[in-house]
PDB file of C-alpha atoms in Angstrom:
ATOM      1  CA  MET A   9      77.979 110.223  92.706  1.00 77.00           C
ATOM      2  CA  ALA A  10      79.790 111.067  96.001  1.00 94.00           C
ATOM      3  CA  GLU A  11      82.318 108.198  97.162  1.00 96.00           C
ATOM      4  CA  ILE A  12      83.940 107.923 100.791  1.00 97.00           C
ATOM      5  CA  ASP A  13      87.043 106.020 101.878  1.00 98.00           C
ATOM      6  CA  VAL A  14      86.479 103.243 104.400  1.00 98.00           C
ATOM      7  CA  GLU A  15      88.361 100.241 105.838  1.00 97.00           C
ATOM      8  CA  VAL A  16      87.341  96.642 106.256  1.00 97.00           C
ATOM      9  CA  ALA A  17      89.488  94.632 108.740  1.00 96.00           C
ATOM     10  CA  PHE A  18      89.801  91.103 109.848  1.00 95.00           C
ATOM     11  CA  ALA A  19      92.254  88.913 111.597  1.00 92.00           C
ATOM     12  CA  LEU A  20      93.301  85.653 112.217  1.00 88.00           C
ATOM     13  CA  PRO A  21      95.754  84.830 115.085  1.00 86.00           C
ATOM     14  CA  GLU A  22      98.618  84.579 112.530  1.00 89.00           C
ATOM     15  CA  LYS A  23      97.716  87.182 110.139  1.00 91.00           C
ATOM     16  CA  GLN A  24      95.715  90.362 109.672  1.00 94.00           C
ATOM     17  CA  ARG A  25      94.410  92.247 106.751  1.00 95.00           C
ATOM     18  CA  VAL A  26      92.964  96.007 106.691  1.00 97.00           C
ATOM     19  CA  ILE A  27      91.430  96.761 103.242  1.00 97.00           C
ATOM     20  CA  THR A  28      90.910 100.312 101.951  1.00 97.00           C
ATOM     21  CA  LEU A  29      87.870 100.823  99.640  1.00 97.00           C
ATOM     22  CA  ARG A  30      86.372 103.873  98.031  1.00 98.00           C
ATOM     23  CA  VAL A  31      82.707 103.249  98.245  1.00 97.00           C
ATOM     24  CA  PRO A  32      79.560 105.297  97.056  1.00 97.00           C
ATOM     25  CA  LEU A  33      78.108 107.150  99.747  1.00 96.00           C
ATOM     26  CA  GLY A  34      74.990 105.154 101.168  1.00 95.00           C
ATOM     27  CA  THR A  35      77.057 101.801 101.409  1.00 97.00           C
ATOM     28  CA  THR A  36      76.163  99.668 104.074  1.00 96.00           C
ATOM     29  CA  ALA A  37      78.726  97.698 106.404  1.00 96.00           C
ATOM     30  CA  SER A  38      77.571  94.380 104.874  1.00 94.00           C
ATOM     31  CA  GLU A  39      78.460  95.701 101.495  1.00 95.00           C
ATOM     32  CA  ALA A  40      81.697  97.070 102.219  1.00 96.00           C
ATOM     33  CA  VAL A  41      82.599  93.542 103.591  1.00 94.00           C
ATOM     34  CA  SER A  42      81.525  92.118 100.592  1.00 93.00           C
ATOM     35  CA  LEU A  43      83.220  94.419  98.355  1.00 95.00           C
ATOM     36  CA  ALA A  44      86.331  93.932 100.399  1.00 95.00           C
ATOM     37  CA  ASP A  45      86.596  90.255  98.978  1.00 94.00           C
ATOM     38  CA  LEU A  46      88.032  88.841 101.972  1.00 93.00           C
ATOM     39  CA  PRO A  47      87.899  85.204 100.727  1.00 92.00           C
ATOM     40  CA  SER A  48      90.548  86.314  98.272  1.00 92.00           C
ATOM     41  CA  HIS A  49      92.669  87.249 101.233  1.00 92.00           C
ATOM     42  CA  PHE A  50      92.098  84.510 103.538  1.00 91.00           C
ATOM     43  CA  PRO A  51      92.050  81.328 101.237  1.00 90.00           C
ATOM     44  CA  GLU A  52      92.396  79.142 104.107  1.00 89.00           C
ATOM     45  CA  LEU A  53      88.718  79.835 105.206  1.00 85.00           C
ATOM     46  CA  SER A  54      85.509  79.029 103.085  1.00 82.00           C
ATOM     47  CA  ALA A  55      84.105  81.964 101.165  1.00 80.00           C
ATOM     48  CA  ASP A  56      80.655  81.414 103.344  1.00 81.00           C
ATOM     49  CA  ALA A  57      82.711  81.623 106.569  1.00 79.00           C
ATOM     50  CA  PHE A  58      82.401  85.248 106.262  1.00 80.00           C
ATOM     51  CA  ASP A  59      78.767  85.485 105.681  1.00 78.00           C
ATOM     52  CA  ALA A  60      77.702  84.637 109.495  1.00 78.00           C
ATOM     53  CA  LEU A  61      80.448  86.660 111.376  1.00 87.00           C
ATOM     54  CA  ASP A  62      79.356  89.837 113.349  1.00 92.00           C
ATOM     55  CA  LEU A  63      80.542  93.174 112.206  1.00 94.00           C
ATOM     56  CA  GLY A  64      81.349  96.264 114.170  1.00 95.00           C
ATOM     57  CA  LEU A  65      82.533  99.588 114.091  1.00 96.00           C
ATOM     58  CA  PHE A  66      85.747 100.630 116.067  1.00 90.00           C
ATOM     59  CA  GLY A  67      85.186  97.850 118.903  1.00 90.00           C
ATOM     60  CA  LYS A  68      81.279  98.415 118.906  1.00 94.00           C
ATOM     61  CA  ARG A  69      79.185  95.716 117.388  1.00 94.00           C
ATOM     62  CA  LEU A  70      76.726  96.561 114.750  1.00 95.00           C
ATOM     63  CA  ARG A  71      73.120  95.212 115.556  1.00 94.00           C
ATOM     64  CA  GLU A  72      72.031  95.739 111.783  1.00 95.00           C
ATOM     65  CA  PRO A  73      75.214  95.897 109.570  1.00 93.00           C
ATOM     66  CA  GLU A  74      72.942  95.383 106.457  1.00 94.00           C
ATOM     67  CA  ALA A  75      71.257  98.649 107.268  1.00 95.00           C
ATOM     68  CA  HIS A  76      74.167 100.596 108.921  1.00 96.00           C
ATOM     69  CA  ARG A  77      75.259 103.384 106.155  1.00 97.00           C
ATOM     70  CA  LEU A  78      78.895 104.187 106.432  1.00 97.00           C
ATOM     71  CA  ARG A  79      80.575 107.486 106.913  1.00 96.00           C
ATOM     72  CA  ALA A  80      83.686 108.569 105.526  1.00 97.00           C
ATOM     73  CA  GLY A  81      86.603 107.050 107.525  1.00 96.00           C
ATOM     74  CA  ASP A  82      84.929 104.179 109.120  1.00 97.00           C
ATOM     75  CA  ARG A  83      86.634 101.022 109.788  1.00 97.00           C
ATOM     76  CA  VAL A  84      84.384  97.834 109.539  1.00 97.00           C
ATOM     77  CA  GLU A  85      85.742  95.093 111.736  1.00 96.00           C
ATOM     78  CA  VAL A  86      84.697  91.436 110.787  1.00 94.00           C
ATOM     79  CA  TYR A  87      84.526  89.636 114.262  1.00 92.00           C
ATOM     80  CA  ARG A  88      85.663  85.926 114.340  1.00 83.00           C
ATOM     81  CA  GLY A  89      83.707  83.403 116.900  1.00 69.00           C
ATOM     82  CA  LEU A  90      85.257  82.684 120.135  1.00 59.00           C
ATOM     83  CA  ILE A  91      87.243  79.651 120.658  1.00 61.00           C
ATOM     84  CA  ILE A  92      86.884  79.481 124.191  1.00 63.00           C
ATOM     85  CA  ASP A  93      84.289  81.315 126.439  1.00 66.00           C
ATOM     86  CA  PRO A  94      86.339  84.208 128.376  1.00 67.00           C
ATOM     87  CA  LYS A  95      84.840  83.156 131.686  1.00 76.00           C
ATOM     88  CA  ALA A  96      85.858  79.591 131.096  1.00 73.00           C
ATOM     89  CA  ALA A  97      89.329  80.652 130.265  1.00 69.00           C
ATOM     90  CA  ARG A  98      89.617  82.970 133.512  1.00 77.00           C
ATOM     91  CA  GLN A  99      88.477  79.929 135.696  1.00 78.00           C
ATOM     92  CA  ALA A 100      91.075  77.712 133.859  1.00 77.00           C
ATOM     93  CA  ARG A 101      93.714  80.202 134.321  1.00 79.00           C
ATOM     94  CA  ALA A 102      92.761  80.787 138.172  1.00 81.00           C
ATOM     95  CA  GLY A 103      92.676  76.944 138.755  1.00 75.00           C
ATOM     96  CA  THR A 104      96.548  76.481 137.640  1.00 65.00           C
ATOM     97  CA  ARG A 105      97.570  79.024 139.987  1.00 59.00           C
ATOM     98  CA  ARG A 106      96.076  77.358 143.130  1.00 55.00           C
TER      99      ARG A 106
END
């Protein structure tokens, strides 16, 4: 069976990991994240913390990661939830400058 090389990336503010995988052709983005075993690289997070996070490829969010078939060289990015809304952060910064 044909295999391809892909990467899975996840980052916390203090550490990041890019895991290179060799997966069967036809592997989905969601399957690649499962194969990357992120909980073992980030033991400070619960294993189910990765289940509800959005996935993307090269900065573009995937609408259906469980159906998106990867191609050779793809980098699946696992996005964390925002701590603060970007609009609220801009307003707070603008308020301190006045």
